[in-house]
CSV table of C-alpha atoms in Angstrom, one decimal:
chain,number,residue,atom,x,y,z
A,1,UNK,CA,128.5,105.9,92.2
A,2,UNK,CA,125.7,104.8,94.6
A,3,UNK,CA,126.4,104.9,98.4
A,4,UNK,CA,126.0,101.1,98.5
A,5,UNK,CA,128.6,100.5,95.9
A,6,UNK,CA,130.9,103.1,97.4
A,7,UNK,CA,130.8,101.4,100.8
A,8,UNK,CA,131.1,97.9,99.2
A,9,UNK,CA,134.2,98.9,97.2
A,10,UNK,CA,135.8,100.6,100.1
A,11,UNK,CA,135.2,97.7,102.4
A,12,UNK,CA,136.5,95.2,99.8
A,13,UNK,CA,139.6,97.2,99.2
A,14,UNK,CA,140.4,97.6,102.9
A,15,UNK,CA,139.8,93.9,103.9
A,16,UNK,CA,141.9,92.4,101.1
A,17,UNK,CA,145.6,92.9,100.4
A,18,UNK,CA,144.9,92.9,96.7
A,19,UNK,CA,142.0,92.1,94.4
A,20,UNK,CA,141.1,92.6,90.7
A,21,UNK,CA,138.6,94.8,88.8
A,22,UNK,CA,136.8,91.6,87.6
A,23,UNK,CA,136.4,90.4,91.2
A,24,UNK,CA,135.0,93.8,92.3
A,25,UNK,CA,132.7,93.9,89.3
A,26,UNK,CA,131.3,90.5,90.2
A,27,UNK,CA,130.8,91.4,93.8
A,28,UNK,CA,129.0,94.7,93.2
A,29,UNK,CA,127.0,93.5,90.2
A,30,UNK,CA,128.3,96.1,87.7
A,31,UNK,CA,130.6,96.0,84.6
A,32,UNK,CA,134.4,96.2,84.7
A,33,UNK,CA,134.1,99.6,83.1
A,34,UNK,CA,131.9,100.9,85.9
A,35,UNK,CA,134.3,99.6,88.5
A,36,UNK,CA,137.2,101.3,86.8
A,37,UNK,CA,135.2,104.6,86.8
A,38,UNK,CA,134.4,104.1,90.5
A,39,UNK,CA,138.0,103.5,91.4
A,40,UNK,CA,139.1,106.6,89.6
A,41,UNK,CA,136.4,108.5,91.5
A,42,UNK,CA,137.9,107.2,94.8
A,43,UNK,CA,141.4,108.3,93.7
A,44,UNK,CA,140.1,111.7,92.8
A,45,UNK,CA,138.4,111.9,96.2
A,46,UNK,CA,141.7,111.3,98.0
A,47,UNK,CA,141.6,107.6,98.8
A,48,UNK,CA,145.0,105.9,98.2
A,49,UNK,CA,143.7,103.4,95.6
A,50,UNK,CA,146.5,101.8,93.6
A,51,UNK,CA,145.7,100.2,90.2
A,52,UNK,CA,148.4,98.3,88.3
A,53,UNK,CA,147.8,97.0,84.8
A,54,UNK,CA,149.3,93.9,83.1
A,55,UNK,CA,149.6,90.3,83.9
A,56,UNK,CA,150.6,90.8,87.5
A,57,UNK,CA,148.4,93.8,88.1
A,58,UNK,CA,145.6,94.3,90.4
A,59,UNK,CA,143.8,96.8,92.7
A,60,UNK,CA,144.8,97.6,96.3
A,61,UNK,CA,144.5,100.3,98.8
A,62,UNK,CA,147.5,101.8,100.6
A,63,UNK,CA,147.4,102.3,104.4
A,64,UNK,CA,145.4,105.3,105.5
A,65,UNK,CA,142.3,104.6,103.4
A,66,UNK,CA,140.0,106.5,105.8
A,67,UNK,CA,137.7,103.6,106.9
A,68,UNK,CA,139.0,101.9,110.1
A,69,UNK,CA,138.1,98.3,109.9
A,70,UNK,CA,140.9,97.0,112.0
A,71,UNK,CA,138.8,96.8,115.1
A,72,UNK,CA,136.1,94.7,113.4
A,73,UNK,CA,135.7,91.0,114.0
A,74,UNK,CA,135.3,88.8,110.9
A,75,UNK,CA,131.6,88.5,111.6
A,76,UNK,CA,131.1,92.3,112.1
A,77,UNK,CA,133.0,92.9,108.9
A,78,UNK,CA,130.8,90.5,107.1
A,79,UNK,CA,127.6,92.1,108.3
A,80,UNK,CA,128.8,95.6,107.6
A,81,UNK,CA,128.9,94.6,104.0
A,82,UNK,CA,125.1,94.2,104.0
A,83,UNK,CA,124.6,97.5,102.3
A,84,UNK,CA,121.2,98.9,101.4
A,85,UNK,CA,119.3,97.4,104.4
A,86,UNK,CA,117.5,99.5,107.0
A,87,UNK,CA,117.3,98.5,110.7
A,88,UNK,CA,114.0,96.7,110.2
A,89,UNK,CA,115.4,94.5,107.4
A,90,UNK,CA,118.5,93.7,109.4
A,91,UNK,CA,116.3,92.7,112.3
A,92,UNK,CA,114.3,90.3,110.0
A,93,UNK,CA,117.6,88.9,108.8
A,94,UNK,CA,118.7,88.4,112.4
A,95,UNK,CA,121.9,90.4,112.2
A,96,UNK,CA,120.8,93.8,113.7
A,97,UNK,CA,122.9,93.5,116.8
A,98,UNK,CA,126.1,92.5,115.0
A,99,UNK,CA,125.6,95.1,112.3
A,100,UNK,CA,125.0,97.8,115.0
A,101,UNK,CA,128.2,97.0,116.8
A,102,UNK,CA,130.2,97.1,113.5
A,103,UNK,CA,128.7,100.5,112.5
A,104,UNK,CA,129.5,102.0,115.9
A,105,UNK,CA,133.1,100.8,115.6
A,106,UNK,CA,133.7,102.5,112.2
A,107,UNK,CA,131.6,105.6,112.9
A,108,UNK,CA,134.5,107.6,114.3
A,109,UNK,CA,134.6,110.0,117.2
A,110,UNK,CA,132.4,112.7,115.6
A,111,UNK,CA,131.8,114.8,112.5
A,112,UNK,CA,134.7,117.2,111.3
A,113,UNK,CA,134.5,120.9,111.5
A,114,UNK,CA,131.4,120.9,113.7
A,115,UNK,CA,129.2,119.6,110.9
A,116,UNK,CA,126.2,117.5,111.7
A,117,UNK,CA,126.8,113.8,110.9
A,118,UNK,CA,125.1,112.6,107.8
A,119,UNK,CA,123.8,109.6,109.8
A,120,UNK,CA,121.8,112.1,111.9
A,121,UNK,CA,120.2,113.6,108.8
A,122,UNK,CA,119.2,110.5,106.9
A,123,UNK,CA,116.8,107.7,107.9
A,124,UNK,CA,116.1,104.7,105.8
A,125,UNK,CA,112.8,102.8,105.6
A,126,UNK,CA,112.4,100.3,102.8
A,127,UNK,CA,108.9,99.2,103.8
A,128,UNK,CA,106.1,99.8,101.2
A,129,UNK,CA,103.4,102.2,102.3
A,130,UNK,CA,100.7,100.5,104.3
A,131,UNK,CA,102.6,97.2,104.0
A,132,UNK,CA,101.7,94.5,106.5
A,133,UNK,CA,104.3,92.6,108.5
A,134,UNK,CA,105.6,90.0,106.0
A,135,UNK,CA,104.2,86.5,106.2
A,136,UNK,CA,105.7,83.3,104.8
A,137,UNK,CA,109.4,82.3,105.3
A,138,UNK,CA,111.6,84.5,107.4
A,139,UNK,CA,115.0,85.5,105.8
A,140,UNK,CA,116.7,84.8,109.2
A,141,UNK,CA,115.4,81.2,109.1
A,142,UNK,CA,116.5,80.6,105.6
A,143,UNK,CA,119.9,82.2,105.7
A,144,UNK,CA,121.5,79.3,107.6
A,145,UNK,CA,120.8,76.8,104.8
A,146,UNK,CA,121.9,79.3,102.2
A,147,UNK,CA,125.3,79.7,103.9
A,148,UNK,CA,125.8,75.9,103.6
A,149,UNK,CA,125.7,76.2,99.8
A,150,UNK,CA,123.2,73.4,99.2
A,151,UNK,CA,120.3,73.0,96.9
A,152,UNK,CA,116.9,73.7,98.3
A,153,UNK,CA,113.5,72.1,97.7
A,154,UNK,CA,110.8,74.8,98.3
A,155,UNK,CA,107.0,74.6,98.4
A,156,UNK,CA,105.9,77.6,96.5
A,157,UNK,CA,102.4,79.0,96.7
A,158,UNK,CA,101.0,81.4,94.1
A,159,UNK,CA,97.7,83.1,94.4
A,160,UNK,CA,95.1,81.2,92.3
A,161,UNK,CA,97.4,78.3,91.6
A,162,UNK,CA,98.1,75.0,93.4
A,163,UNK,CA,101.2,74.9,95.6
A,164,UNK,CA,104.1,73.0,94.1
A,165,UNK,CA,107.5,71.9,95.1
A,166,UNK,CA,110.4,73.4,93.2
A,167,UNK,CA,114.1,72.4,93.4
A,168,UNK,CA,116.4,75.5,93.1
A,169,UNK,CA,120.1,76.3,93.3
A,170,UNK,CA,120.2,79.5,95.5
A,171,UNK,CA,122.5,82.4,95.1
A,172,UNK,CA,121.2,84.3,98.1
A,173,UNK,CA,118.6,86.8,99.2
A,174,UNK,CA,117.4,90.1,97.8
A,175,UNK,CA,115.6,92.8,99.8
A,176,UNK,CA,113.6,95.1,97.4
A,177,UNK,CA,110.5,97.2,97.8
A,178,UNK,CA,109.9,96.1,101.4
A,179,UNK,CA,109.9,92.4,100.5
A,180,UNK,CA,112.5,89.6,100.6
A,181,UNK,CA,113.2,87.3,97.6
A,182,UNK,CA,115.2,84.2,97.1
A,183,UNK,CA,117.5,84.5,94.0
A,184,UNK,CA,118.2,81.1,92.5
A,185,UNK,CA,118.6,79.1,89.4
A,186,UNK,CA,115.9,76.6,88.5
A,187,UNK,CA,116.8,74.1,85.9
A,188,UNK,CA,119.7,76.4,84.8
A,189,UNK,CA,117.5,79.5,84.5
A,190,UNK,CA,117.4,82.5,86.9
A,191,UNK,CA,114.4,82.8,89.2
A,192,UNK,CA,113.1,85.2,91.8
A,193,UNK,CA,111.0,83.6,94.5
A,194,UNK,CA,109.0,85.8,97.0
A,195,UNK,CA,109.7,84.6,100.5
A,196,UNK,CA,106.1,85.4,101.4
A,197,UNK,CA,105.1,82.6,99.0
A,198,UNK,CA,107.5,80.0,100.3
A,199,UNK,CA,105.4,77.9,102.8
A,200,UNK,CA,108.2,75.3,103.5
A,201,UNK,CA,111.6,74.3,102.3
A,202,UNK,CA,114.0,71.4,102.7
A,203,UNK,CA,117.8,71.6,102.3
A,204,UNK,CA,119.1,68.8,100.1
A,205,UNK,CA,122.3,66.9,100.5
A,206,UNK,CA,123.6,68.0,97.1
A,207,UNK,CA,125.7,71.1,96.7
A,208,UNK,CA,124.1,74.0,94.7
A,209,UNK,CA,124.9,74.1,91.0
A,210,UNK,CA,125.3,77.6,89.8
A,211,UNK,CA,126.0,78.9,86.4
A,212,UNK,CA,129.7,79.5,85.8
A,213,UNK,CA,130.7,83.0,86.6
A,214,UNK,CA,127.3,84.0,87.9
A,215,UNK,CA,127.1,86.0,91.2
A,216,UNK,CA,124.3,87.1,93.4
A,217,UNK,CA,124.4,90.8,92.7
A,218,UNK,CA,124.5,90.3,88.9
A,219,UNK,CA,121.8,87.7,88.8
A,220,UNK,CA,119.5,89.8,91.0
A,221,UNK,CA,120.1,92.9,88.8
A,222,UNK,CA,119.3,90.8,85.7
A,223,UNK,CA,116.1,89.5,87.2
A,224,UNK,CA,114.8,92.8,88.6
A,225,UNK,CA,115.7,94.7,85.4
A,226,UNK,CA,113.6,92.1,83.6
A,227,UNK,CA,110.7,92.7,85.9
A,228,UNK,CA,110.9,96.4,85.6
A,229,UNK,CA,111.4,96.5,81.9
A,230,UNK,CA,108.3,97.2,79.9
A,231,UNK,CA,106.5,94.5,78.1
A,232,UNK,CA,105.8,94.1,74.4
A,233,UNK,CA,102.2,95.2,74.4
A,234,UNK,CA,101.8,98.9,73.9
A,235,UNK,CA,98.5,100.3,75.0
A,236,UNK,CA,97.6,103.8,73.6
A,237,UNK,CA,95.5,106.0,75.8
A,238,UNK,CA,94.7,109.5,77.0
A,239,UNK,CA,94.6,111.0,80.5
A,240,UNK,CA,93.0,114.1,81.7
A,241,UNK,CA,95.7,116.6,82.5
A,242,UNK,CA,95.2,116.6,86.3
A,243,UNK,CA,95.6,112.8,86.5
A,244,UNK,CA,99.1,112.8,84.9
A,245,UNK,CA,101.0,113.0,88.2
A,246,UNK,CA,99.0,110.2,89.7
A,247,UNK,CA,99.4,108.1,86.6
A,248,UNK,CA,103.1,108.4,86.8
A,249,UNK,CA,103.2,107.5,90.4
A,250,UNK,CA,101.0,104.4,90.0
A,251,UNK,CA,102.3,103.1,86.6
A,252,UNK,CA,106.0,104.2,86.9
A,253,UNK,CA,108.5,103.9,84.1
A,254,UNK,CA,106.2,101.8,81.9
A,255,UNK,CA,104.2,104.9,81.1
A,256,UNK,CA,105.2,107.5,78.5
A,257,UNK,CA,103.3,110.8,78.6
A,258,UNK,CA,103.0,113.0,75.5
A,259,UNK,CA,102.5,116.8,75.2
A,260,UNK,CA,99.3,118.4,76.4
A,261,UNK,CA,96.5,118.8,73.8
A,262,UNK,CA,94.2,121.7,73.5
A,263,UNK,CA,91.2,119.8,75.0
A,264,UNK,CA,93.0,119.3,78.3
A,265,UNK,CA,94.0,115.6,77.7
A,266,UNK,CA,97.4,114.1,77.4
A,267,UNK,CA,98.3,111.2,75.1
A,268,UNK,CA,100.2,108.3,76.6
A,269,UNK,CA,101.6,104.8,76.0
A,270,UNK,CA,101.5,102.1,78.6
A,271,UNK,CA,103.8,99.2,77.9
A,272,UNK,CA,102.3,95.9,79.4
A,273,UNK,CA,103.6,92.4,79.7
A,274,UNK,CA,100.1,90.8,79.3
A,275,UNK,CA,96.7,92.1,78.3
A,276,UNK,CA,95.4,91.7,81.8
A,277,UNK,CA,97.6,94.6,82.9
A,278,UNK,CA,95.0,97.0,81.6
A,279,UNK,CA,93.1,96.3,84.9
A,280,UNK,CA,95.3,99.0,86.5
A,281,UNK,CA,93.7,101.6,84.3
A,282,UNK,CA,90.3,101.0,85.9
A,283,UNK,CA,91.6,103.1,88.9
A,284,UNK,CA,91.3,106.2,86.7
A,285,UNK,CA,87.7,105.7,85.8
A,286,UNK,CA,86.5,108.1,83.1
A,287,UNK,CA,89.6,110.2,83.3
A,288,UNK,CA,91.5,107.7,81.2
A,289,UNK,CA,90.5,106.5,77.7
A,290,UNK,CA,92.1,103.5,76.1
A,291,UNK,CA,92.4,104.0,72.3
A,292,UNK,CA,94.1,100.8,71.2
A,293,UNK,CA,95.0,98.2,70.3
A,294,UNK,CA,91.5,96.7,69.8
A,295,UNK,CA,92.0,93.8,72.2
A,296,UNK,CA,92.9,96.3,75.0
A,297,UNK,CA,89.8,98.4,74.4
A,298,UNK,CA,87.7,95.3,74.3
A,299,UNK,CA,89.2,94.0,77.6
A,300,UNK,CA,88.6,97.3,79.4
A,301,UNK,CA,84.9,97.3,78.2
A,302,UNK,CA,84.5,93.7,79.4
A,303,UNK,CA,86.0,94.6,82.8
A,304,UNK,CA,83.8,97.7,83.2
A,305,UNK,CA,80.7,95.6,82.3
A,306,UNK,CA,81.7,93.0,84.9
A,307,UNK,CA,82.0,95.7,87.6
A,308,UNK,CA,78.6,97.2,86.6
A,309,UNK,CA,76.9,93.8,86.8
A,310,UNK,CA,78.5,93.2,90.2
A,311,UNK,CA,77.0,96.3,91.6
A,312,UNK,CA,73.7,96.2,89.8
């Protein structure tokens, strides 16, 4: 169980007299089976979680659950549920002060048995390396209209394309990789809109129209897994041995590296969404060789020729 899900489940159980596995699964963006496994983990860890099966069953936590939320105001309890955000992201969302008060109230008097508090040993910074201060729309400015549950008309600007207005039904915001995204449905299909590319927006009078049963966490997980999944184009190539670590860092899970060969090279497969993704291999110069398919080899040659002509 991830720390975010642990805290979300614990907070949900302690702030509601009773809930269901399905409701917890929708809130945390995982399957019913995963929630059941997490609840058993909480029971094994000593939390008084009660699960009842059957028509009138449900999930509840008996008094003494270990996380004192009684002193929290409704607003503090709400902001405490914003798991996964560091202090800088909470500041950009405009809730840093409220979240700080809530965390201080549940932090307790001190660590047991003279142990150093975990909070003093871990720091979170979700900004990308060398990332500039985000431009575009601020999440704090947008969140007010999102809470009203209305449709939005956003002016979206993509690099190299003309800006256009898009009407979306928003689920909420996603903070990932140092950036903020608007998770929404557009014409009934899920969409992820980078807030840096939203120049303007207008709240509409119509209520948002979400797909039945869809929730923010699940839709965000669906969209991001689609982004991170490899494409259908498999580019076969070779790397020199000393570049393998760098290739894994830059290309991530899309890259599969084979066993070392006698000549000091390693075979690999890079899965791409589009042919133009082979541009990323130019960063390796002559320490990477594209072997196929033929269109990938041809595109790398063309790009290399363009670079040579540019500097000639």
